């Protein structure tokens, strides 16, 4: 039985196109001091292209920059911004900064977990929503806040959560 | 007549329409008075005022009128704009205790326009430095100003620069630390988004002073707008000849590049930040050697916080002595704080050093929500500590906050009232530090974890009195033995809460009660039958079906089923649900 809660893996063609784009990016990019100096920028690019850091991309980066894959794996797991799992279509970030915490951010998280029936760090089985926390979005004056992809919802109360989720579900239906 | 600007700002953001009405009114009046040529009317987001109603600020006289009505517009135009007289009745009552220096341009100028920045006096300092000052003179000016790093530790900026300047190396680097990871702090973001050129100017001056030709902006990837605007600013400055080769006709060359962070709090620490730029995991190195001796790629490097760099142009343009006229004996200038938590008006405030905490919370912040009592103020984020309300009259500077067991930090300031539990708060910060610890050194990696386990034990109702000693011992070991600032200061929240609120810990341990009603294991909910109006709202909303009863008999909470979510407490309109 498949118990994995990740979003569906990328299709083969998408992956090949992405890897080609990545190679071009590395070849045309400016070198910074030494080859390894470009690593952060390149990993950001990988994350941007694929939405996560697939193993195949690690190998490409390793060959192009002459850095061991083990080191790249180390980087990808060290920094919160990089992910080894595919992300959901709508990634929900609940702010757990201090201001949001004092204003009741934890209760928003509980409510979202209840509504989506997933735990922190997981993705819904349909790949639509993923749930993660973030340490401060810099909107402390408007706490508590939740960010869904690029959209930030401010001064939230748990009662507003179902409405927000519905909004994205409707948006998804429309695009289909 | 001198050219004037009227800034108009509606402080009630719910009424966006109103500001447009006033804008039209003002422009009509100005047209009738034939003053359109001399007066510029500008809508702004913020003029640092929190009073209700429409407010205008008239430049250059710096007159602020608040709570103006439509009928006042004519009078303002006639009396103040034409006649130059001040209308006392409209004058904003309190003189603002804020002093905007670093934030003076934020909200006033278009951050994407180089012309705006120059019109506001920008790049004057750079011209002054390049045409009439030697690097030694810049250091001397910094020394006179007494400027100290705004990132947290408060190290004198001139010393850092002087070390790097004295190093004999063909390659040197300037880094702007924009990895603002402190939860609850967002002043660097505002400066980068609202006035990016001021930071650029500070960096170019830094480059000239230490003899560097290359600078890096290290910005959090979580701040995409800041990244976009800084990139735009770099492009504009490059095409205007303010960056690149032979800047402003001098023989000084300097270029800037952005490097993105990737969500690691420890990268705010300077040696970790360097590792991150070099394409490594962001783990710190032991110091010395300090980065000013051996930094990025082994070359002398200075790393300054965004706010520190934004102070540089002001300081050079106005002179170090003038800069030093504001502040206390050892802490000069202004500091931006992110005032949040249980205050009525949360937001960024910029105040002169030496102002008291009470003035910040009550005069600027408007006091505590629902007029409750303040319990403490937390400053400095996860590396800082709490300051109880009896010390509210302490003047804010690096030394005083240090004496109280807290730190200035990057400037987060969180007001806490009696509904917040300090054991829970300490636990919250520890969770953060454990999560963000890079794992390189044992005191931080193991100590933080143990502290957190003990705190969890206490808030779970299983604490023993000996735990307090254990907390103190581990905290002390972490402070002394950790490799970098994160580990050394991770125990500060624990230390300072025990120092001032030991009673609250003991209540958790001995009485098994949480006075603030935050620690779930130690609270229970009860319906007070005398106050209960039997509306049934609590039963309807209970997610665990733990409330039973009927409209006739009243309701009771089954403590076995109760998951302590607090929904019943929140929905009851008659305060008939008790939390204890």
XYZ file of C-alpha atoms in Angstrom:
756
model
C 0.000 0.000 0.000
C 1.227 3.438 -0.798
C 1.310 5.447 2.431
C 3.425 8.288 1.170
C 1.812 11.675 1.723
C 3.939 13.481 -0.825
C 2.492 15.160 -3.858
C 2.773 13.127 -7.068
C 6.269 12.941 -8.487
C 7.162 14.978 -11.522
C 6.603 13.475 -14.925
C 9.632 12.272 -16.831
C 9.438 14.963 -19.499
C 9.059 17.792 -17.014
C 12.068 16.472 -15.196
C 14.248 16.355 -18.303
C 13.228 19.886 -19.290
C 13.996 21.108 -15.791
C 17.420 19.492 -15.760
C 18.249 21.086 -19.094
C 17.217 24.490 -17.806
C 19.347 23.925 -14.742
C 22.427 23.023 -16.777
C 22.027 26.147 -18.884
C 21.662 28.250 -15.750
C 24.889 26.905 -14.276
C 26.834 27.262 -17.523
C 25.733 30.832 -18.218
C 25.828 31.964 -14.587
C 28.645 34.078 -13.247
C 31.279 32.296 -11.231
C 31.697 33.550 -7.744
C 35.223 33.279 -6.420
C 35.291 29.519 -6.883
C 32.766 27.033 -8.239
C 31.364 26.189 -4.833
C 30.545 29.835 -4.224
C 27.678 29.573 -6.688
C 26.102 26.659 -4.853
C 23.534 28.620 -2.840
C 22.257 30.417 -5.924
C 22.128 27.181 -7.895
C 20.163 25.391 -5.187
C 17.699 28.281 -5.096
C 17.302 27.812 -8.841
C 16.685 24.067 -8.407
C 14.041 24.776 -5.806
C 12.471 27.312 -8.156
C 12.400 24.979 -11.167
C 11.174 21.795 -9.494
C 9.535 23.033 -6.324
C 11.899 20.743 -4.439
C 15.385 19.293 -4.792
C 15.212 15.977 -6.639
C 18.076 13.505 -6.510
C 18.710 13.815 -10.247
C 19.200 17.564 -9.927
C 21.680 17.018 -7.098
C 23.740 14.808 -9.381
C 23.709 17.401 -12.145
C 24.776 20.162 -9.752
C 27.471 17.900 -8.350
C 28.967 17.256 -11.776
C 28.738 20.827 -12.994
C 30.163 22.463 -9.880
C 32.587 19.684 -8.905
C 31.073 19.401 -5.430
C 30.265 15.982 -3.904
C 26.578 15.019 -3.896
C 26.918 14.324 -0.179
C 27.778 17.977 0.392
C 24.787 19.090 -1.642
C 22.561 16.747 0.332
C 23.997 18.319 3.461
C 23.113 21.787 2.214
C 19.626 20.770 1.126
C 18.803 19.305 4.523
C 20.434 22.079 6.546
C 18.465 24.998 5.145
C 14.747 25.153 5.801
C 14.049 26.779 2.475
C 15.095 23.710 0.521
C 12.940 20.634 0.514
C 13.615 17.059 -0.512
C 9.921 16.330 -0.914
C 7.729 17.720 -3.671
C 5.650 20.594 -2.396
C 1.900 20.826 -2.598
C 0.148 23.087 -5.079
C -0.896 25.424 -2.278
C 1.693 25.482 0.436
C 0.344 26.842 3.714
C 2.806 28.476 6.060
C 1.606 29.222 9.564
C 3.764 31.863 11.180
C 5.218 30.795 14.478
C 7.101 33.990 15.174
C 6.820 35.443 18.646
C 4.215 38.057 17.860
C 2.007 35.517 16.127
C 2.561 33.081 18.963
C 1.431 35.654 21.538
C -1.563 36.463 19.340
C -2.632 32.807 19.120
C -0.900 31.383 16.041
C -0.805 27.882 17.527
C -4.584 27.669 17.460
C -4.615 28.477 13.756
C -2.252 25.594 13.183
C -4.468 23.200 15.161
C -7.499 24.281 13.195
C -5.789 23.804 9.844
C -4.578 20.367 10.916
C -8.145 19.491 11.862
C -9.650 20.840 8.668
C -7.182 19.161 6.324
C -6.709 16.077 8.480
C -2.953 16.189 7.994
C -0.086 16.860 10.348
C 2.528 19.547 10.171
C 4.989 18.917 7.346
C 2.608 16.735 5.353
C 0.719 17.173 2.124
C -2.923 16.264 1.547
C -3.400 13.029 -0.475
C -4.663 15.011 -3.485
C -1.489 17.102 -3.461
C -3.495 20.296 -3.094
C -2.450 21.555 0.322
C 0.778 21.254 2.261
C 1.259 22.476 5.784
C 4.416 23.963 7.233
C 5.401 26.520 9.790
C 7.633 29.500 9.243
C 9.597 31.600 11.675
C 8.314 35.093 11.204
C 7.128 36.576 7.942
C 7.908 40.068 9.150
C 4.215 40.973 9.458
C 4.268 41.080 13.244
C 2.131 44.212 13.368
C -0.689 42.243 11.744
C -0.362 39.012 13.718
C -1.350 36.245 13.648
C -0.642 35.565 9.989
C -0.811 32.640 7.610
C 0.717 32.575 4.160
C -0.625 30.456 1.324
C 1.835 30.452 -1.571
C 2.372 34.184 -2.082
C -0.772 35.411 -0.393
C -0.665 36.531 3.216
C -3.720 36.443 5.454
C -3.505 38.721 8.469
C -5.208 39.103 11.845
C -6.713 35.640 11.565
C -8.967 33.766 13.925
C -9.490 29.985 13.656
C -13.068 30.514 12.423
C -11.786 32.078 9.216
C -9.678 29.050 8.255
C -12.397 26.995 6.460
C -13.274 30.005 4.280
C -9.686 30.463 3.211
C -9.256 26.794 2.341
C -12.497 26.855 0.366
C -11.274 29.819 -1.606
C -8.317 27.826 -2.875
C -10.426 24.742 -3.511
C -12.750 26.843 -5.668
C -9.820 28.383 -7.477
C -8.573 24.892 -8.262
C -11.961 23.823 -9.602
C -12.098 26.847 -11.871
C -8.705 26.141 -13.405
C -9.824 22.602 -14.110
C 7.141 81.442 -1.243
C 9.163 78.437 -0.309
C 8.035 75.203 -1.868
C 5.945 73.124 0.508
C 4.811 69.550 0.687
C 1.651 68.367 2.379
C 1.661 64.736 3.409
C -1.804 63.442 3.936
C -2.502 60.242 5.782
C -5.693 58.627 6.929
C -4.860 56.684 10.041
C -7.958 54.540 9.768
C -7.067 52.128 7.025
C -10.643 50.837 6.912
C -11.674 54.086 5.236
C -9.568 54.270 2.129
C -12.214 56.350 0.381
C -11.938 59.134 2.903
C -8.338 59.901 2.164
C -9.250 60.369 -1.486
C -12.012 62.807 -0.533
C -9.576 64.838 1.505
C -7.046 64.722 -1.255
C -9.572 66.198 -3.674
C -10.629 68.809 -1.131
C -7.077 69.919 -0.570
C -6.266 70.112 -4.246
C -9.460 72.110 -4.909
C -8.606 74.553 -2.143
C -5.044 74.899 -3.337
C -6.257 75.551 -6.866
C -8.669 78.210 -5.660
C -5.903 79.823 -3.662
C -3.655 79.631 -6.709
C -1.019 77.712 -4.795
C -0.847 74.551 -6.871
C 2.575 75.504 -8.210
C 4.146 75.947 -4.812
C 2.592 73.078 -2.920
C 2.924 69.407 -3.579
C 0.246 67.120 -2.215
C 1.321 63.588 -1.363
C -0.631 60.627 -0.067
C 1.501 58.565 2.299
C 1.155 55.293 4.096
C 2.371 56.421 7.468
C 3.517 59.567 9.163
C 4.211 57.908 12.469
C 0.942 58.949 14.026
C -1.554 56.711 15.664
C -4.320 59.113 16.631
C -7.657 58.547 15.002
C -8.749 60.499 12.005
C -7.163 62.255 9.092
C -3.729 63.684 9.692
C -1.547 65.936 7.583
C 2.064 66.901 7.896
C 3.379 70.082 6.352
C 7.013 70.157 5.243
C 9.445 71.948 5.700
C 7.892 73.416 8.858
C 7.121 69.924 10.092
C 3.693 70.882 11.389
C 1.392 67.974 12.119
C -2.376 68.403 12.275
C -4.517 65.496 13.308
C -8.221 64.791 13.480
C -9.001 67.379 10.835
C -12.480 67.769 9.389
C -13.546 68.735 5.895
C -14.347 72.235 7.139
C -10.778 72.707 8.369
C -9.197 72.284 4.960
C -9.837 75.856 3.824
C -8.416 77.245 7.027
C -5.279 75.135 6.800
C -4.624 76.296 3.257
C -5.278 79.962 4.069
C -3.650 80.235 7.473
C -0.779 77.804 7.455
C 0.144 77.389 3.830
C -0.321 80.981 2.760
C -0.023 82.811 6.051
C 2.566 80.603 7.709
C 0.598 80.614 10.952
C 0.020 77.559 13.087
C -3.545 76.611 13.948
C -3.240 75.602 17.581
C -6.571 73.778 17.808
C -5.626 71.278 15.156
C -2.078 70.755 16.233
C -1.444 67.162 17.121
C -1.570 67.309 20.903
C 1.298 65.165 21.992
C 4.713 65.813 20.652
C 5.700 62.490 19.203
C 8.327 60.736 21.253
C 9.630 59.081 18.140
C 12.630 60.367 16.322
C 12.827 59.197 12.768
C 16.337 59.060 11.424
C 16.889 55.661 9.848
C 13.235 55.428 8.876
C 12.946 59.041 7.794
C 12.545 58.145 4.134
C 10.439 55.008 4.574
C 6.946 55.733 3.353
C 7.889 59.175 2.054
C 9.977 58.424 -0.966
C 9.412 55.968 -3.752
C 11.846 53.183 -2.837
C 12.223 52.278 -6.489
C 13.337 55.736 -7.498
C 16.930 56.869 -7.255
C 15.823 60.447 -7.993
C 13.561 60.447 -4.941
C 16.382 59.312 -2.713
C 18.745 61.942 -4.074
C 16.068 64.642 -3.707
C 15.768 63.638 -0.054
C 19.462 64.317 0.445
C 20.709 60.875 -0.533
C 24.251 60.134 -1.735
C 25.410 63.487 -0.336
C 27.427 61.595 2.233
C 29.066 59.493 -0.460
C 30.039 62.591 -2.418
C 31.471 64.103 0.751
C 33.449 60.967 1.536
C 34.855 60.548 -1.957
C 35.759 64.170 -2.510
C 36.984 65.416 0.819
C 37.560 62.577 3.262
C 40.374 60.085 3.653
C 39.451 56.624 4.984
C 41.075 57.547 8.320
C 38.782 60.551 8.555
C 35.718 58.359 8.053
C 36.839 56.076 10.872
C 37.499 59.139 13.030
C 33.991 60.406 12.324
C 32.514 57.020 13.244
C 34.506 57.017 16.455
C 33.202 60.462 17.352
C 29.644 59.354 16.645
C 29.827 56.376 18.990
C 27.758 54.264 16.581
C 27.454 50.651 17.698
C 26.266 47.642 15.735
C 22.495 47.451 15.582
C 22.410 43.721 15.006
C 22.464 42.794 18.650
C 25.833 42.732 20.334
C 26.494 46.450 20.065
C 30.135 46.241 18.994
C 31.545 49.694 18.122
C 31.359 50.046 14.361
C 34.523 52.149 14.043
C 36.636 49.397 15.618
C 35.376 46.789 13.204
C 36.083 49.061 10.249
C 39.451 50.125 11.579
C 40.642 46.519 11.995
C 39.706 45.680 8.444
C 41.189 48.918 7.138
C 44.510 48.149 8.800
C 44.782 44.715 7.216
C 47.154 44.471 4.307
C 45.272 42.477 1.721
C 44.469 43.061 -1.948
C 41.013 41.567 -1.476
C 38.576 42.674 1.199
C 34.833 42.314 1.459
C 31.880 44.234 2.836
C 28.800 42.228 3.783
C 25.398 43.569 4.693
C 23.679 41.191 7.086
C 20.035 41.173 6.079
C 19.326 37.721 7.480
C 16.729 38.995 9.879
C 15.649 35.722 11.413
C 14.519 36.922 14.818
C 10.869 36.074 15.162
C 9.135 39.334 15.982
C 11.604 41.694 14.324
C 11.125 43.277 10.935
C 12.964 46.587 10.959
C 15.600 45.472 8.466
C 12.871 44.409 6.108
C 11.277 47.860 6.281
C 14.526 49.615 5.572
C 15.434 47.307 2.680
C 11.960 47.645 1.218
C 11.367 51.288 2.020
C 14.768 52.898 1.561
C 17.216 50.476 -0.095
C 19.535 53.198 -1.385
C 20.427 54.294 2.141
C 21.866 50.839 2.863
C 23.645 50.847 -0.481
C 25.205 54.193 0.308
C 26.342 52.900 3.690
C 27.960 49.895 2.030
C 29.776 51.939 -0.595
C 31.174 54.200 2.120
C 32.221 51.110 4.083
C 33.960 49.745 0.994
C 35.840 52.993 0.467
C 36.884 53.136 4.109
C 38.334 49.661 4.421
C 39.675 49.518 0.880
C 37.331 46.889 -0.518
C 36.046 46.602 -4.040
C 33.325 44.026 -3.554
C 30.290 43.851 -1.339
C 27.559 41.302 -0.749
C 23.994 41.794 0.371
C 22.925 38.707 2.287
C 19.121 38.796 2.380
C 16.598 36.246 3.583
C 14.851 34.423 0.787
C 11.647 34.959 2.786
C 11.754 38.654 1.855
C 11.183 38.583 -1.907
C 10.135 42.229 -2.120
C 13.269 43.349 -0.311
C 15.386 41.305 -2.723
C 13.598 42.812 -5.716
C 13.987 46.389 -4.507
C 17.620 46.034 -3.519
C 18.384 44.532 -6.923
C 16.632 47.458 -8.574
C 18.584 49.890 -6.419
C 21.871 48.206 -7.356
C 20.995 48.416 -11.065
C 20.024 52.082 -10.773
C 23.158 52.960 -8.845
C 25.323 51.103 -11.355
C 23.872 52.934 -14.331
C 24.161 56.257 -12.497
C 27.862 55.667 -11.875
C 27.458 55.280 -8.130
C 28.656 51.693 -8.367
C 31.223 50.206 -10.696
C 34.563 51.644 -11.748
C 35.744 55.161 -10.898
C 32.746 56.065 -8.790
C 31.871 59.752 -9.177
C 35.092 60.371 -11.027
C 37.311 59.133 -8.213
C 39.646 56.170 -8.540
C 37.513 54.067 -6.216
C 35.838 50.944 -7.642
C 33.101 49.006 -5.917
C 30.504 46.470 -6.948
C 27.608 44.855 -5.124
C 25.831 41.538 -5.434
C 22.901 39.913 -3.657
C 23.205 36.496 -2.045
C 20.084 34.790 -0.790
C 19.717 33.151 2.568
C 17.769 29.933 2.796
C 15.981 29.954 6.087
C 18.542 29.281 8.766
C 18.470 31.459 11.867
C 22.080 30.651 12.723
C 23.185 32.367 9.494
C 22.635 35.692 11.222
C 25.818 34.831 13.107
C 28.680 36.290 11.119
C 30.900 33.241 10.680
C 27.901 31.090 9.688
C 26.808 33.745 7.242
C 30.223 33.652 5.615
C 30.055 29.858 5.352
C 26.664 30.170 3.731
C 27.915 32.604 1.077
C 30.836 30.279 0.379
C 28.356 27.522 -0.450
C 28.597 25.523 2.740
C 26.312 24.559 5.572
C 25.833 27.561 7.807
C 27.817 26.445 10.819
C 29.908 28.879 12.856
C 33.664 28.866 13.397
C 35.464 29.665 16.605
C 36.620 33.274 16.916
C 39.323 34.625 16.808
C 40.308 35.003 14.072
C 37.534 37.528 13.617
C 36.103 38.110 10.153
C 37.757 41.534 10.050
C 41.043 39.625 9.969
C 40.062 36.417 8.205
C 36.555 36.330 6.809
C 35.001 35.512 3.465
C 37.362 33.212 1.509
C 39.961 33.924 4.164
C 40.067 37.642 3.388
C 39.384 40.562 5.753
C 35.638 41.149 5.830
C 33.314 43.482 7.668
C 29.780 42.401 8.349
C 27.285 45.024 9.371
C 23.604 44.890 10.068
C 21.163 46.662 7.725
C 20.221 49.264 10.315
C 23.865 50.024 11.139
C 24.626 50.650 7.479
C 21.526 52.798 7.051
C 22.850 54.990 9.858
C 26.136 55.664 8.046
C 24.933 58.226 5.447
C 23.156 60.255 8.153
C 26.165 60.142 10.354
C 28.608 61.275 7.668
C 26.325 63.956 6.231
C 25.551 65.471 9.610
C 28.891 64.747 11.265
C 29.766 62.410 14.095
C 29.343 65.010 16.816
C 25.813 65.762 15.774
C 25.001 62.068 15.675
C 26.388 61.663 19.186
C 24.160 64.426 20.526
C 21.260 61.981 20.590
C 21.272 59.090 23.023
C 22.919 58.135 26.289
C 26.542 58.197 27.340
C 27.509 54.881 25.807
C 24.694 54.292 23.312
C 24.287 56.950 20.670
C 21.707 57.688 18.035
C 18.322 56.136 17.525
C 17.103 52.561 17.496
C 14.222 51.028 15.611
C 12.090 48.626 17.599
C 9.378 46.307 16.392
C 6.776 46.819 19.060
C 4.329 43.922 19.075
C 2.458 41.648 21.423
C -0.368 42.894 23.585
C -0.033 46.617 22.824
C -2.814 48.632 21.244
C -0.669 50.071 18.463
C 1.836 47.591 17.241
C 4.357 48.519 14.602
C 7.823 49.857 14.021
C 8.933 52.689 16.259
C 12.157 54.609 16.069
C 13.218 56.267 19.303
C 16.294 58.008 20.633
C 18.403 55.794 22.884
C 17.705 56.503 26.518
C 13.919 56.662 26.236
C 12.207 54.521 28.873
C 10.362 51.312 28.158
C 7.253 52.846 29.680
C 7.306 55.703 27.176
C 7.604 53.241 24.330
C 4.778 50.997 25.510
C 2.354 53.594 26.834
C 3.046 56.855 24.983
C 3.826 55.385 21.607
C 2.207 51.968 21.834
C -0.938 53.340 23.452
C -0.863 50.877 26.351
C -2.020 47.308 26.665
C -5.036 45.868 24.844
C -8.251 46.051 26.901
C -6.332 48.229 29.372
C -5.034 45.194 31.175
C -1.859 45.323 33.237
C 1.463 44.772 31.629
C 3.389 41.882 33.124
C 6.702 42.107 31.334
C 8.461 43.121 28.160
C 10.486 40.698 26.133
C 13.328 42.215 24.147
C 15.941 40.760 21.870
C 13.995 37.785 20.524
C 15.083 34.218 21.311
C 18.449 35.484 22.534
C 16.981 38.049 24.854
C 15.159 38.026 28.124
C 12.111 39.364 29.860
C 12.015 42.598 31.792
C 9.313 42.706 34.475
C 7.030 45.702 34.795
C 8.814 47.163 37.831
C 11.735 48.053 35.555
C 9.624 49.836 32.961
C 11.251 53.158 33.796
C 14.681 51.948 32.776
C 16.212 54.007 29.979
C 16.774 51.814 26.952
C 20.393 51.332 25.956
C 22.820 48.441 25.471
C 24.184 48.528 29.037
C 20.907 48.853 30.898
C 19.192 46.042 29.046
C 22.251 43.877 29.614
C 22.169 44.572 33.338
C 18.549 43.467 33.467
C 19.474 40.149 31.895
C 18.124 40.935 28.463
C 19.714 42.339 25.327
C 18.969 45.034 22.806
C 19.157 42.401 20.102
C 18.005 43.414 16.698
C 15.078 45.261 18.246
C 12.120 42.974 18.787
C 9.996 44.208 21.669
C 7.044 42.160 22.794
C 4.616 43.267 25.453
C 3.296 40.485 27.652
C 0.248 40.702 29.894
C -1.100 38.453 32.635
C -2.734 36.089 30.149
C 0.702 35.001 28.947
C 2.545 32.271 30.809
C 6.281 32.803 31.119
C 7.114 29.116 31.413
C 5.290 28.641 28.157
C 7.127 31.611 26.623
C 10.513 30.220 27.664
C 9.462 26.902 26.188
C 8.471 28.605 22.955
C 11.868 30.273 22.571
C 13.718 27.101 23.481
C 11.770 25.183 20.849
C 12.910 27.759 18.357
C 16.556 27.549 19.390
C 16.579 23.750 19.469
C 15.071 23.751 16.013
C 17.581 26.267 14.697
C 20.696 24.957 16.431
C 23.136 23.913 13.747
C 24.306 20.947 15.817
C 28.007 21.651 15.581
C 28.838 22.133 19.258
C 27.589 19.974 22.112
C 26.561 22.594 24.706
C 24.016 24.078 22.328
C 22.875 20.851 20.703
C 22.469 18.829 23.904
C 21.931 21.619 26.419
C 19.102 23.187 24.497
C 17.363 19.847 24.135
C 17.638 19.094 27.843
C 16.359 22.544 28.800
C 13.391 22.038 26.559
C 12.623 18.608 28.044
C 12.676 20.027 31.578
C 10.425 22.912 30.582
C 8.030 20.498 28.931
C 8.036 18.436 32.111
C 7.193 21.502 34.206
C 4.421 22.734 31.951
C 3.114 19.178 31.758
C 2.590 19.145 35.507
C 5.447 16.764 36.366
C 8.032 19.296 37.529
C 10.120 18.984 40.678
C 11.760 21.794 42.599
C 15.195 20.409 41.741
C 14.386 21.144 38.094
C 14.925 24.841 38.726
C 18.520 24.185 39.704
C 18.988 21.915 36.738
C 17.706 24.637 34.427
C 20.122 27.152 35.918
C 23.087 24.787 35.709
C 22.519 23.831 32.088
C 21.856 27.449 31.132
C 25.134 28.499 32.702
C 27.073 25.773 30.910
C 25.549 26.768 27.589
C 26.410 30.419 28.111
C 30.026 29.631 28.859
C 30.786 26.812 26.474
C 28.810 27.310 23.249
C 30.637 28.178 20.087
C 28.524 31.025 18.812
C 26.012 33.622 19.880
C 23.047 31.362 19.272
C 24.065 28.799 21.868
C 25.489 31.319 24.292
C 22.278 33.245 24.415
C 19.734 30.475 23.840
C 19.328 30.051 27.578
C 18.687 33.767 28.199
C 14.891 33.410 28.094
C 15.097 30.632 30.700
C 17.575 32.474 32.879
C 15.669 35.716 32.919
C 12.246 34.195 33.470
C 13.576 32.227 36.449
C 15.307 35.338 37.731
C 12.175 37.450 37.820
C 9.327 34.975 37.834
C 10.522 32.097 39.993
C 7.175 32.221 41.789
C 5.396 31.408 38.558
C 7.634 28.394 37.995
C 6.932 27.257 41.564
C 3.206 27.558 41.041
C 3.587 25.187 38.117
C 5.784 22.795 40.071
C 4.280 22.826 43.560
C 0.639 23.785 43.092
C 0.382 22.283 39.599
C -1.404 25.394 38.393
C -0.728 27.736 35.498
C -1.723 31.227 36.691
C -2.063 32.523 33.144
C -4.118 29.537 32.012
C -1.805 28.684 29.113
C -0.287 25.321 30.021
C -2.907 22.847 28.913
C -2.022 20.056 31.309
C -2.550 22.353 34.272
C -5.860 23.978 33.474
C -9.445 22.876 33.602
C -12.665 24.433 32.365
C -15.830 24.769 34.384
C -19.246 26.291 33.742
C -20.229 28.674 36.515
C -23.923 27.948 36.935
C -24.746 31.356 38.482
C -23.491 33.237 35.457
C -24.671 30.739 32.850
C -27.599 31.928 30.717
C -28.041 28.415 29.342
C -27.679 29.459 25.726
C -25.879 26.246 24.809
C -23.258 27.955 22.674
C -20.440 26.186 24.503
C -21.932 22.747 23.890
C -22.531 23.498 20.227
C -18.957 24.628 19.674
C -17.129 21.998 21.698
C -15.103 19.957 19.186
C -14.721 17.011 21.590
C -18.328 16.751 22.708
C -17.079 17.172 26.240
C -19.889 19.519 27.272
C -23.202 17.938 28.121
C -26.472 19.290 29.436
C -29.629 20.987 28.264
C -31.278 24.394 28.215
C -33.205 23.499 31.338
C -30.530 21.814 33.406
C -27.511 23.881 32.416
C -24.183 22.555 31.172
C -21.165 20.794 32.592
C -17.686 20.101 31.221
C -16.512 16.510 31.359
C -12.852 16.887 32.277
C -12.065 13.376 30.998
C -13.185 14.209 27.472
C -12.050 17.853 27.476
C -9.127 18.538 25.124
C -8.619 22.007 26.658
C -8.875 23.856 23.384
C -10.538 26.818 25.083
C -13.290 27.244 22.489
C -16.023 27.251 25.177
C -14.155 29.939 27.064
C -13.904 32.080 23.941
C -17.466 31.703 22.684
C -19.229 32.340 26.014
C -20.629 35.850 25.900
C -21.423 35.932 29.613
C -18.010 34.922 30.945
C -19.676 31.894 32.501
C -16.908 29.502 31.509
C -14.081 29.558 33.995
C -10.489 28.613 33.268
C -8.332 27.687 36.217
